[in-house]
Coordinates of C-alpha atoms in Angstrom, one line a residue:
X1 CA -92.3 51.1 177.8
X2 CA -95.5 52.5 175.3
X3 CA -96.7 49.7 173.7
X4 CA -97.0 52.0 170.5
X5 CA -93.5 51.9 170.0
X6 CA -92.5 48.2 170.9
X7 CA -90.4 47.0 168.6
X8 CA -91.9 43.9 166.6
X9 CA -90.3 41.4 164.6
X10 CA -91.2 40.5 160.7
X11 CA -91.3 36.6 159.7
X12 CA -91.8 36.3 156.0
X13 CA -92.3 33.0 154.0
X14 CA -92.5 32.4 149.9
X15 CA -94.2 29.3 149.4
X16 CA -95.5 28.0 146.2
X17 CA -98.7 29.8 146.2
X18 CA -98.3 32.9 148.2
X19 CA -95.6 35.2 150.2
X20 CA -96.9 35.3 153.8
X21 CA -95.7 38.0 156.4
X22 CA -96.3 37.5 160.1
X23 CA -95.0 40.6 162.8
X24 CA -94.9 39.3 166.6
X25 CA -93.7 41.6 169.4
X26 CA -91.3 41.1 172.1
X27 CA -93.7 38.3 173.6
X28 CA -94.2 36.6 170.5
X29 CA -97.9 37.5 170.1
X30 CA -99.3 38.2 166.6
X31 CA -100.1 41.5 166.0
X32 CA -100.3 41.6 161.9
X33 CA -100.5 39.2 159.0
X34 CA -100.6 39.8 155.2
X35 CA -100.7 36.9 152.5
X36 CA -99.9 38.0 148.7
X37 CA -101.6 35.6 146.8
X38 CA -99.8 35.1 143.5
X39 CA -102.9 33.8 141.1
X40 CA -105.0 36.9 142.4
X41 CA -102.6 39.9 143.0
X42 CA -100.5 38.9 139.4
X43 CA -102.6 37.9 136.7
X44 CA -100.5 39.2 134.3
X45 CA -97.9 36.3 134.9
X46 CA -100.7 33.7 134.4
X47 CA -99.5 31.6 137.0
X48 CA -101.8 28.4 138.6
X49 CA -101.6 27.8 142.0
X50 CA -98.0 30.2 141.6
X51 CA -96.2 28.0 139.0
X52 CA -96.1 27.1 135.4
X53 CA -96.5 22.9 134.6
X54 CA -95.5 21.5 131.4
X55 CA -95.7 17.6 132.0
X56 CA -92.8 17.0 134.4
X57 CA -90.9 20.5 134.5
X58 CA -92.7 23.3 137.3
X59 CA -91.5 26.6 137.4
X60 CA -92.2 30.0 138.5
X61 CA -91.6 33.3 137.4
X62 CA -89.3 35.2 139.2
X63 CA -90.4 38.4 139.0
X64 CA -93.6 37.7 139.9
X65 CA -92.0 37.1 143.8
X66 CA -89.9 40.1 143.2
X67 CA -93.1 42.3 142.6
X68 CA -95.0 40.3 145.7
X69 CA -92.1 41.5 148.4
X70 CA -92.7 45.0 146.9
X71 CA -96.3 44.4 147.9
X72 CA -96.0 43.0 151.1
X73 CA -93.8 45.8 152.2
X74 CA -96.8 48.4 150.8
X75 CA -99.3 46.7 152.8
X76 CA -97.0 46.4 155.8
X77 CA -96.4 50.5 155.7
X78 CA -100.4 51.0 155.5
X79 CA -100.9 49.3 158.8
X80 CA -98.6 51.7 160.6
X81 CA -96.5 49.4 161.9
X82 CA -93.4 49.4 159.4
X83 CA -91.4 51.5 161.5
X84 CA -91.3 49.5 164.4
X85 CA -89.7 46.8 162.8
X86 CA -86.2 45.8 164.3
X87 CA -85.1 42.7 162.6
X88 CA -86.1 40.7 159.7
X89 CA -85.9 36.9 159.1
X90 CA -88.2 34.2 157.3
X91 CA -88.5 30.7 154.7
X92 CA -89.1 30.0 151.0
X93 CA -90.2 26.8 149.2
X94 CA -87.1 24.6 149.6
X95 CA -85.3 23.3 146.3
X96 CA -85.8 26.1 144.5
X97 CA -83.0 28.4 142.3
X98 CA -82.4 31.5 141.0
X99 CA -79.9 32.8 138.8
X100 CA -78.2 35.6 138.8
X101 CA -76.5 38.1 135.9
X102 CA -74.1 40.4 137.1
X103 CA -76.4 43.2 136.0
X104 CA -78.6 41.9 138.8
X105 CA -76.2 41.7 141.4
X106 CA -75.3 45.3 140.5
X107 CA -78.9 46.3 140.2
X108 CA -79.9 45.4 143.8
X109 CA -76.9 47.0 145.5
X110 CA -77.8 50.3 143.9
X111 CA -82.4 49.9 144.2
X112 CA -84.0 53.8 143.3
X113 CA -86.3 53.9 146.3
X114 CA -88.6 55.9 143.6
X115 CA -89.0 53.0 141.1
X116 CA -90.3 49.7 142.0
X117 CA -88.1 46.3 142.8
X118 CA -89.9 44.4 139.6
X119 CA -89.0 47.3 137.0
X120 CA -85.8 47.7 138.2
X121 CA -84.3 44.3 138.0
X122 CA -87.0 43.7 134.9
X123 CA -84.9 46.2 133.3
X124 CA -81.3 45.1 133.9
X125 CA -82.0 41.4 133.0
X126 CA -81.6 40.4 136.3
X127 CA -82.2 36.7 135.7
X128 CA -80.1 34.6 133.5
X129 CA -83.2 32.2 134.2
X130 CA -86.5 34.0 134.1
X131 CA -88.4 31.2 135.4
X132 CA -86.8 29.0 138.4
X133 CA -87.2 25.2 138.3
X134 CA -89.0 24.9 141.8
X135 CA -89.7 21.9 143.7
X136 CA -92.3 20.0 142.2
X137 CA -90.2 19.8 139.0
X138 CA -89.7 15.8 138.1
X139 CA -87.6 16.2 135.0
X140 CA -84.1 15.6 136.1
X141 CA -84.0 11.8 136.6
X142 CA -81.1 11.9 133.9
X143 CA -78.9 14.5 136.2
X144 CA -79.9 12.2 139.7
X145 CA -77.9 9.2 138.3
X146 CA -75.2 11.2 137.1
X147 CA -74.9 12.8 141.1
X148 CA -75.1 9.1 142.4
X149 CA -72.5 8.0 139.9
X150 CA -70.5 10.9 140.9
X151 CA -70.4 9.7 144.7
X152 CA -70.2 6.1 144.1
X153 CA -73.4 5.0 145.1
X154 CA -76.7 6.4 146.0
X155 CA -75.7 5.5 149.9
X156 CA -72.8 7.0 149.4
X157 CA -74.7 10.5 148.0
X158 CA -77.0 10.0 151.3
X159 CA -74.2 9.6 153.4
X160 CA -72.2 12.9 152.2
X161 CA -75.4 14.8 151.5
X162 CA -78.6 13.7 153.6
X163 CA -80.7 12.2 150.5
X164 CA -80.3 9.3 147.9
X165 CA -80.6 11.9 144.6
X166 CA -84.2 13.9 144.4
X167 CA -85.2 15.1 140.8
X168 CA -86.5 18.1 142.6
X169 CA -83.5 18.6 144.7
X170 CA -81.3 21.8 143.7
X171 CA -78.3 20.0 142.2
X172 CA -79.8 18.0 139.8
X173 CA -82.0 21.4 138.6
X174 CA -78.8 23.1 138.4
X175 CA -77.1 20.4 136.7
X176 CA -80.0 20.3 134.0
X177 CA -80.0 23.9 133.6
X178 CA -76.3 23.9 132.4
X179 CA -77.0 21.2 130.4
X180 CA -79.7 22.0 128.3
X181 CA -79.4 26.6 128.8
X182 CA -76.1 26.8 127.9
X183 CA -76.3 30.5 126.7
X184 CA -78.0 31.3 129.9
X185 CA -76.0 29.4 131.9
X186 CA -72.7 31.2 130.2
X187 CA -74.6 34.8 132.0
X188 CA -74.9 33.2 135.7
X189 CA -73.0 34.9 138.1
X190 CA -74.2 33.9 141.3
X191 CA -77.0 31.3 142.1
X192 CA -79.6 31.2 145.5
X193 CA -81.9 28.6 146.4
X194 CA -85.2 30.8 147.0
X195 CA -85.0 31.6 150.5
X196 CA -81.3 33.2 150.0
X197 CA -82.8 35.1 147.4
X198 CA -85.4 36.7 149.0
X199 CA -83.0 38.0 151.5
X200 CA -80.8 39.0 149.3
X201 CA -83.8 41.4 147.5
X202 CA -84.3 42.9 151.6
X203 CA -80.0 43.2 152.1
X204 CA -79.6 44.5 148.7
X205 CA -76.8 42.1 147.9
X206 CA -76.5 38.4 147.3
X207 CA -76.5 36.9 150.8
X208 CA -74.9 33.3 151.8
X209 CA -77.5 30.3 152.0
X210 CA -78.1 28.7 154.8
X211 CA -76.8 25.6 156.3
X212 CA -80.5 23.4 156.5
X213 CA -82.0 24.5 153.5
X214 CA -78.3 23.9 151.7
X215 CA -78.9 19.8 152.8
X216 CA -81.7 19.7 150.2
X217 CA -79.6 20.2 147.2
X218 CA -78.1 16.8 147.0
X219 CA -74.6 19.1 147.0
X220 CA -73.9 20.1 150.6
X221 CA -72.1 17.8 152.6
X222 CA -73.8 17.9 156.1
X223 CA -70.9 16.4 158.3
X224 CA -68.4 19.3 156.7
X225 CA -71.0 21.7 157.3
X226 CA -69.2 22.9 153.1
X227 CA -70.2 22.4 149.9
X228 CA -69.4 19.3 148.5
X229 CA -66.6 20.0 146.4
X230 CA -66.5 16.6 144.4
X231 CA -70.3 17.1 143.6
X232 CA -70.3 20.7 142.9
X233 CA -67.3 20.1 140.4
X234 CA -68.9 17.5 138.6
X235 CA -71.9 20.1 137.8
X236 CA -69.4 22.7 136.7
X237 CA -66.1 23.9 138.5
X238 CA -67.1 27.4 139.4
X239 CA -70.2 26.0 141.2
X240 CA -68.9 26.2 144.8
X241 CA -68.6 30.2 143.8
X242 CA -71.8 30.8 141.7
X243 CA -73.3 29.0 145.4
X244 CA -71.4 31.1 147.6
X245 CA -68.7 29.5 149.5
X246 CA -69.9 30.4 153.0
X247 CA -72.7 28.3 154.2
X248 CA -74.8 30.3 157.3
X249 CA -77.1 29.4 160.4
X250 CA -80.4 30.6 159.9
X251 CA -79.9 33.0 163.4
X252 CA -77.0 34.7 162.1
X253 CA -77.3 38.6 160.7
X254 CA -76.3 38.3 157.1
X255 CA -76.6 42.3 156.7
X256 CA -78.7 45.3 157.5
X257 CA -82.3 46.0 155.4
X258 CA -81.5 48.2 152.0
X259 CA -82.0 51.9 152.1
X260 CA -84.5 51.2 149.4
X261 CA -86.9 49.5 151.6
X262 CA -86.2 51.9 154.2
X263 CA -87.0 55.4 152.0
X264 CA -89.7 53.9 150.1
X265 CA -91.8 52.1 152.8
X266 CA -90.5 53.4 156.4
X267 CA -89.4 49.8 157.4
X268 CA -86.5 51.4 160.1
X269 CA -82.8 50.0 159.1
X270 CA -82.5 46.7 161.2
X271 CA -80.4 43.7 160.7
X272 CA -81.7 41.1 158.2
X273 CA -81.4 37.3 159.7
X274 CA -80.7 34.5 157.2
X275 CA -83.5 33.0 155.7
X276 CA -84.3 29.0 155.6
X277 CA -86.4 26.5 154.2
X278 CA -89.7 26.5 154.9
X279 CA -90.0 22.6 156.6
X280 CA -87.0 23.9 158.7
X281 CA -88.2 27.2 159.5
X282 CA -91.8 25.7 160.7
X283 CA -90.0 23.0 162.7
X284 CA -88.0 26.0 164.5
X285 CA -90.8 27.3 165.1
X286 CA -92.5 24.6 166.5
X287 CA -89.3 23.9 169.0
X288 CA -90.0 27.2 170.2
X289 CA -93.5 26.2 171.1
X290 CA -92.5 22.7 172.8
X291 CA -89.9 24.0 175.0
X292 CA -92.7 26.0 176.8
X293 CA -94.5 22.5 177.0
X294 CA -91.7 20.4 178.0
X295 CA -91.9 17.9 175.6
X296 CA -89.5 17.0 172.6
X297 CA -90.1 18.5 168.9
X298 CA -91.9 15.8 166.5
X299 CA -94.4 17.7 163.7
X300 CA -97.2 16.2 161.5
X301 CA -97.9 17.8 158.7
X302 CA -101.1 16.0 157.5
X303 CA -102.1 17.9 153.9
X304 CA -102.1 17.2 149.8
X305 CA -98.9 15.3 150.9
X306 CA -98.4 14.2 154.4
X307 CA -94.5 15.3 156.4
X308 CA -93.2 14.3 159.3
X309 CA -90.3 16.2 161.0
X310 CA -88.8 15.2 163.9
X311 CA -85.1 16.5 165.9
X312 CA -81.6 13.9 165.7
X313 CA -79.1 14.3 168.1
X314 CA -76.4 12.8 166.2
X315 CA -76.2 12.2 162.6
X316 CA -77.5 8.6 161.3
X317 CA -75.2 8.0 158.0
X318 CA -72.0 6.5 158.6
X319 CA -69.6 4.4 156.4
X320 CA -71.0 1.3 158.6
X321 CA -73.6 0.1 155.4
X322 CA -75.1 -2.7 157.6
X323 CA -76.7 -0.1 160.0
X324 CA -80.4 0.3 160.0
X325 CA -80.1 4.0 158.9
X326 CA -78.3 2.7 156.1
X327 CA -80.5 -0.1 155.0
X328 CA -83.2 2.8 155.0
X329 CA -82.1 5.7 153.4
X330 CA -85.7 6.8 152.3
X331 CA -86.4 10.3 153.5
X332 CA -84.0 13.4 154.3
X333 CA -82.0 14.8 156.8
X334 CA -81.3 18.1 157.1
X335 CA -78.6 20.3 159.2
X336 CA -80.7 21.7 161.9
X337 CA -80.8 25.7 160.9
X338 CA -79.5 26.8 164.2
X339 CA -77.8 24.6 166.0
X340 CA -74.6 23.1 164.0
X341 CA -74.8 20.0 166.4
X342 CA -78.2 18.5 165.4
X343 CA -80.1 17.3 162.9
X344 CA -83.5 17.1 161.6
X345 CA -85.3 14.0 160.1
X346 CA -87.8 14.5 157.0
X347 CA -90.4 11.6 155.7
X348 CA -92.3 12.7 153.0
X349 CA -95.6 11.0 152.0
X350 CA -97.1 11.5 148.6
X351 CA -100.5 9.9 149.0
X352 CA -102.2 11.9 152.0
X353 CA -105.3 14.1 151.9
X354 CA -105.8 13.4 148.0
X355 CA -105.9 9.5 149.3
X356 CA -107.9 9.8 152.7
X357 CA -110.3 12.1 150.0
X358 CA -109.9 9.0 147.6
X359 CA -111.4 6.5 150.3
X360 CA -114.0 8.9 151.4
X361 CA -115.8 9.4 148.2
X362 CA -115.5 6.0 147.6
X363 CA -116.3 4.1 150.5
X364 CA -118.9 6.6 151.7
X365 CA -120.5 8.0 148.7
X366 CA -119.2 11.0 146.9
X367 CA -122.0 13.5 149.0
X368 CA -119.9 12.1 152.6
X369 CA -118.3 14.4 154.5
X370 CA -115.2 14.5 157.0
X371 CA -117.4 13.8 159.7
X372 CA -119.0 10.8 158.2
X373 CA -115.0 9.6 157.4
X374 CA -114.4 10.2 161.0
X375 CA -117.3 8.3 162.2
X376 CA -116.3 5.2 159.8
X377 CA -112.8 5.2 161.0
X378 CA -113.9 5.5 165.1
X379 CA -113.5 1.5 165.4
X380 CA -111.5 -0.7 167.5
X381 CA -107.8 -1.1 166.0
X382 CA -108.1 -3.3 162.7
X383 CA -104.3 -4.0 163.2
X384 CA -103.0 -7.0 163.2
X385 CA -106.4 -8.7 161.7
X386 CA -106.2 -6.4 158.7
X387 CA -104.2 -3.7 157.1
X388 CA -104.6 -2.1 154.0
X389 CA -102.1 0.2 151.8
X390 CA -103.1 3.3 149.4
X391 CA -100.5 4.7 147.0
X392 CA -102.5 6.3 144.3
X393 CA -99.9 7.8 143.1
X394 CA -96.3 6.4 143.1
X395 CA -95.5 6.5 147.0
X396 CA -92.2 7.9 148.3
X397 CA -92.3 5.8 151.5
X398 CA -92.0 3.1 150.2
X399 CA -91.7 3.1 146.7
X400 CA -95.0 1.8 145.5
X401 CA -98.3 2.3 143.7
X402 CA -101.3 0.4 143.7
X403 CA -104.4 0.0 146.5
X404 CA -103.5 -3.5 148.6
X405 CA -105.5 -4.7 151.5
X406 CA -104.4 -8.0 153.6
X407 CA -106.3 -9.8 156.1
X408 CA -105.5 -12.7 158.9
X409 CA -106.6 -16.0 157.5
X410 CA -105.9 -19.7 158.7
X411 CA -105.4 -20.4 155.1
X412 CA -103.1 -17.5 154.4
X413 CA -99.9 -18.2 152.2
X414 CA -98.2 -15.4 153.6
X415 CA -96.3 -15.5 156.5
X416 CA -95.8 -12.7 158.8
X417 CA -93.0 -12.5 161.4
X418 CA -95.3 -12.7 164.5
X419 CA -96.1 -16.7 162.5
X420 CA -99.6 -15.0 161.4
X421 CA -100.8 -16.1 158.0
X422 CA -102.4 -13.5 155.6
X423 CA -103.9 -13.4 152.6
X424 CA -104.6 -10.8 149.9
X425 CA -108.5 -9.5 149.5
X426 CA -110.4 -7.0 147.3
X427 CA -112.3 -5.7 149.9
X428 CA -112.3 -6.0 153.8
X429 CA -114.5 -8.5 155.1
X430 CA -118.1 -7.1 157.1
X431 CA -120.3 -8.8 159.1
X432 CA -122.0 -9.2 162.5
X433 CA -119.1 -9.9 164.1
X434 CA -116.3 -7.3 161.8
X435 CA -116.9 -4.2 160.6
X436 CA -113.4 -3.0 159.0
X437 CA -113.5 -0.8 156.4
X438 CA -111.1 1.4 154.3
X439 CA -111.6 4.7 156.7
X440 CA -109.6 3.2 159.6
X441 CA -107.2 1.3 157.4
X442 CA -105.9 4.3 155.5
X443 CA -105.5 6.0 158.9
X444 CA -104.0 3.3 160.5
X445 CA -101.9 2.5 157.5
X446 CA -100.4 5.6 157.3
X447 CA -99.5 6.6 160.8
X448 CA -97.9 3.4 161.0
X449 CA -95.5 3.9 158.1
X450 CA -94.7 7.2 160.2
X451 CA -94.0 5.2 163.3
X452 CA -92.4 2.5 161.0
X453 CA -90.0 4.9 159.2
X454 CA -89.2 7.3 162.4
X455 CA -87.4 4.1 164.2
X456 CA -85.3 3.8 161.2
X457 CA -83.7 7.0 162.0
X458 CA -84.8 8.0 165.4
X459 CA -82.9 7.2 168.6
X460 CA -84.8 9.0 171.3
X461 CA -88.6 8.4 171.6
X462 CA -91.3 10.8 170.9
X463 CA -92.5 12.6 174.3
X464 CA -95.3 14.4 171.9
X465 CA -95.9 15.2 168.5
X466 CA -97.6 18.9 166.8
X467 CA -100.2 18.4 163.7
X468 CA -101.1 20.8 161.4
X469 CA -102.0 20.9 158.0
X470 CA -105.5 21.0 156.5
X471 CA -106.7 17.2 158.0
X472 CA -105.2 18.2 161.5
X473 CA -108.7 18.6 162.5
X474 CA -109.7 15.1 162.1
X475 CA -110.5 13.9 165.5
X476 CA -110.1 10.1 164.2
X477 CA -106.8 10.8 162.9
X478 CA -105.9 12.6 166.1
X479 CA -106.4 9.9 168.4
X480 CA -104.9 7.4 165.6
X481 CA -101.7 8.9 165.9
X482 CA -102.1 9.1 170.2
X483 CA -102.4 5.6 170.0
X484 CA -99.7 4.1 167.7
X485 CA -97.3 6.7 168.2
X486 CA -98.1 6.5 172.2
X487 CA -97.9 9.9 172.6
X488 CA -99.8 13.0 173.7
X489 CA -100.8 15.3 170.6
X490 CA -101.1 18.8 170.4
X491 CA -102.7 21.1 167.8
X492 CA -101.2 24.7 166.9
X493 CA -103.5 27.1 168.3
X494 CA -104.3 31.1 168.3
X495 CA -104.6 32.3 172.0
X496 CA -106.5 35.6 172.8
X497 CA -106.9 37.3 175.7
X498 CA -110.2 35.4 176.5
X499 CA -110.2 32.4 173.9
X500 CA -107.9 29.8 172.2
X501 CA -108.8 28.7 168.8
X502 CA -107.4 25.4 167.1
X503 CA -106.1 26.6 163.7
X504 CA -103.2 26.2 161.3
X505 CA -101.1 28.9 162.2
X506 CA -98.1 30.1 159.2
X507 CA -95.6 28.6 161.2
X508 CA -92.6 28.9 158.3
X509 CA -93.0 32.5 158.6
X510 CA -93.8 32.6 162.6
X511 CA -90.6 30.6 162.5
X512 CA -88.6 33.7 160.7
X513 CA -90.4 36.2 162.6
X514 CA -89.1 34.1 166.2
X515 CA -85.6 33.4 164.8
X516 CA -85.3 37.1 164.3
X517 CA -86.4 38.1 168.1
X518 CA -84.1 35.5 169.2
X519 CA -81.2 36.4 167.6
X520 CA -81.5 40.4 168.4
X521 CA -83.4 40.5 171.6
X522 CA -82.7 37.3 173.7
X523 CA -83.8 38.7 176.2
X524 CA -87.0 40.8 175.7
X525 CA -88.3 43.4 178.0
X526 CA -91.3 41.9 180.0
X527 CA -91.9 45.1 182.0
X528 CA -94.9 46.1 180.3
X529 CA -97.9 45.6 182.6
X530 CA -100.5 45.9 179.8
X531 CA -102.3 42.8 177.8
X532 CA -99.6 42.4 174.9
X533 CA -101.8 43.2 172.0
X534 CA -102.6 40.2 169.1
X535 CA -102.8 36.8 169.5
X536 CA -100.0 34.2 170.3
X537 CA -99.3 31.0 168.9
X538 CA -99.0 27.9 171.4
X539 CA -99.8 24.2 171.5
X540 CA -103.0 23.1 172.9
X541 CA -102.9 19.6 174.0
X542 CA -105.9 17.4 172.2
X543 CA -106.2 13.8 172.5
X544 CA -103.9 11.4 174.7
X545 CA -103.2 7.5 173.8
X546 CA -104.8 4.5 175.2
X547 CA -102.4 2.3 176.2
X548 CA -104.4 -0.7 175.5
X549 CA -104.4 0.0 171.7
X550 CA -101.2 1.4 171.8
X551 CA -99.7 -2.1 173.2
X552 CA -101.8 -3.8 169.9
X553 CA -100.8 -1.2 167.6
X554 CA -96.8 -1.7 169.1
X555 CA -97.3 -5.9 168.7
X556 CA -98.6 -5.2 164.7
X557 CA -95.9 -3.3 163.8
X558 CA -93.7 -6.2 162.6
X559 CA -96.5 -7.5 160.5
X560 CA -97.4 -4.4 158.7
X561 CA -93.8 -3.3 157.8
X562 CA -93.3 -6.8 156.4
X563 CA -96.5 -6.8 154.5
X564 CA -95.7 -3.0 153.8
X565 CA -92.5 -4.2 151.7
X566 CA -94.3 -7.3 150.6

């Protein structure tokens, strides 16, 4: 096959700050990436980092997202690749919701290719709520309490939906819209998550929400595979109809690309595969790469906040309230986006890179570098002799705030499970024999927390972990992850013809492109003898665990968990 005519697959990701597009070929090589940064491209909306912040209320303008889809498709057309696209899928920020009026649904069904999406949907007053609540919103405490009361308890809500009630989740957000904006609610015809909203624009009709993104609503009965009628009815008797009774897997085709895009941008009419949330989509993309390496997928994203994603072969929550999982309901369980018999656990830590940066500046000086931080942290394990906990903002796992340091001491009054005694200190000891410091302590604390919380939900040992995010290139963090978890660590890399470069790729968009490829071309044509153009995302091994250090950390975990809850 002539490579200039070979099929391509487009993956999109509508995140908080930008719309990203990744185009791959049948060999999964990335041939094009396009980014639409909202603040830069649409200054008229006056957003900051893609959203509006008013105290605990955080929203984003729906028409800005609409305009971004048009702009990205226009830039794709300018590359000359649009006509070769044979399938589209993608992702979006989780938990956000879009409220369609009937006029909006009618408008996307009969789009005029001579007029922009923004103009057509703006003129039709397409949305009952023009600024959508998004994942950063935390103004729904009252609605969270009401959902847990409806379920019977927080633990029962978690058993049904995979999570206790969270302010950012879609269910509490929908309940707040109904309670505080009655006129807008009266105009609602359908409700999309942000992921299914983008897919709906592409198809030209409202399409089903996928099961994995539905798991982030506090409304979806994960084990039953459908919306919880009881929970939905507690908000509005029509809510299941607004959401759409059918929930789909993220590898199912939800429609054909709207003629609007074919006629306006020259994109061939092609199937659109269901969109999902950014975290499930990224996880699916990593799974596709782990399959090549022979390791099971576990992913740690090291950014402003830290996130851990790992697979679960069975649902961890049950009616047995004495089980380990039911005793530890923090974190989230999502249905796997493409395999109805599997699940994903997601652990979120608010104090990620911002806390590490606070430690760097406070302990090493404002002018210090991340190299200085790594050098300071490159010492023998502090555990179990000393532990530090750094929660500058109220942490999610565990729910705590403040900075706490503990050292083993013969006169300590705090007795750990190992029998060792500890005392709380303002600063770590430092003399000719001890060089403990906050840089090492925060790294150990953050990764040991991940290890403890993994054990509460995971029943299978990790065999490898992929790291991504802004801090994933830090060598001290890389080695600590390997030593504490006891597994090899892989970084995402971009492999070109003659080189491999470690970088953080656009994994949610890439995961979408891979899902489109796997759904539409499961056995791609590999007959071409030409070197495929573009680069390919791979996992590159960056470090292996030190067995002696891993043994030290394994022995220290019980005391660490005890002090974390102290």
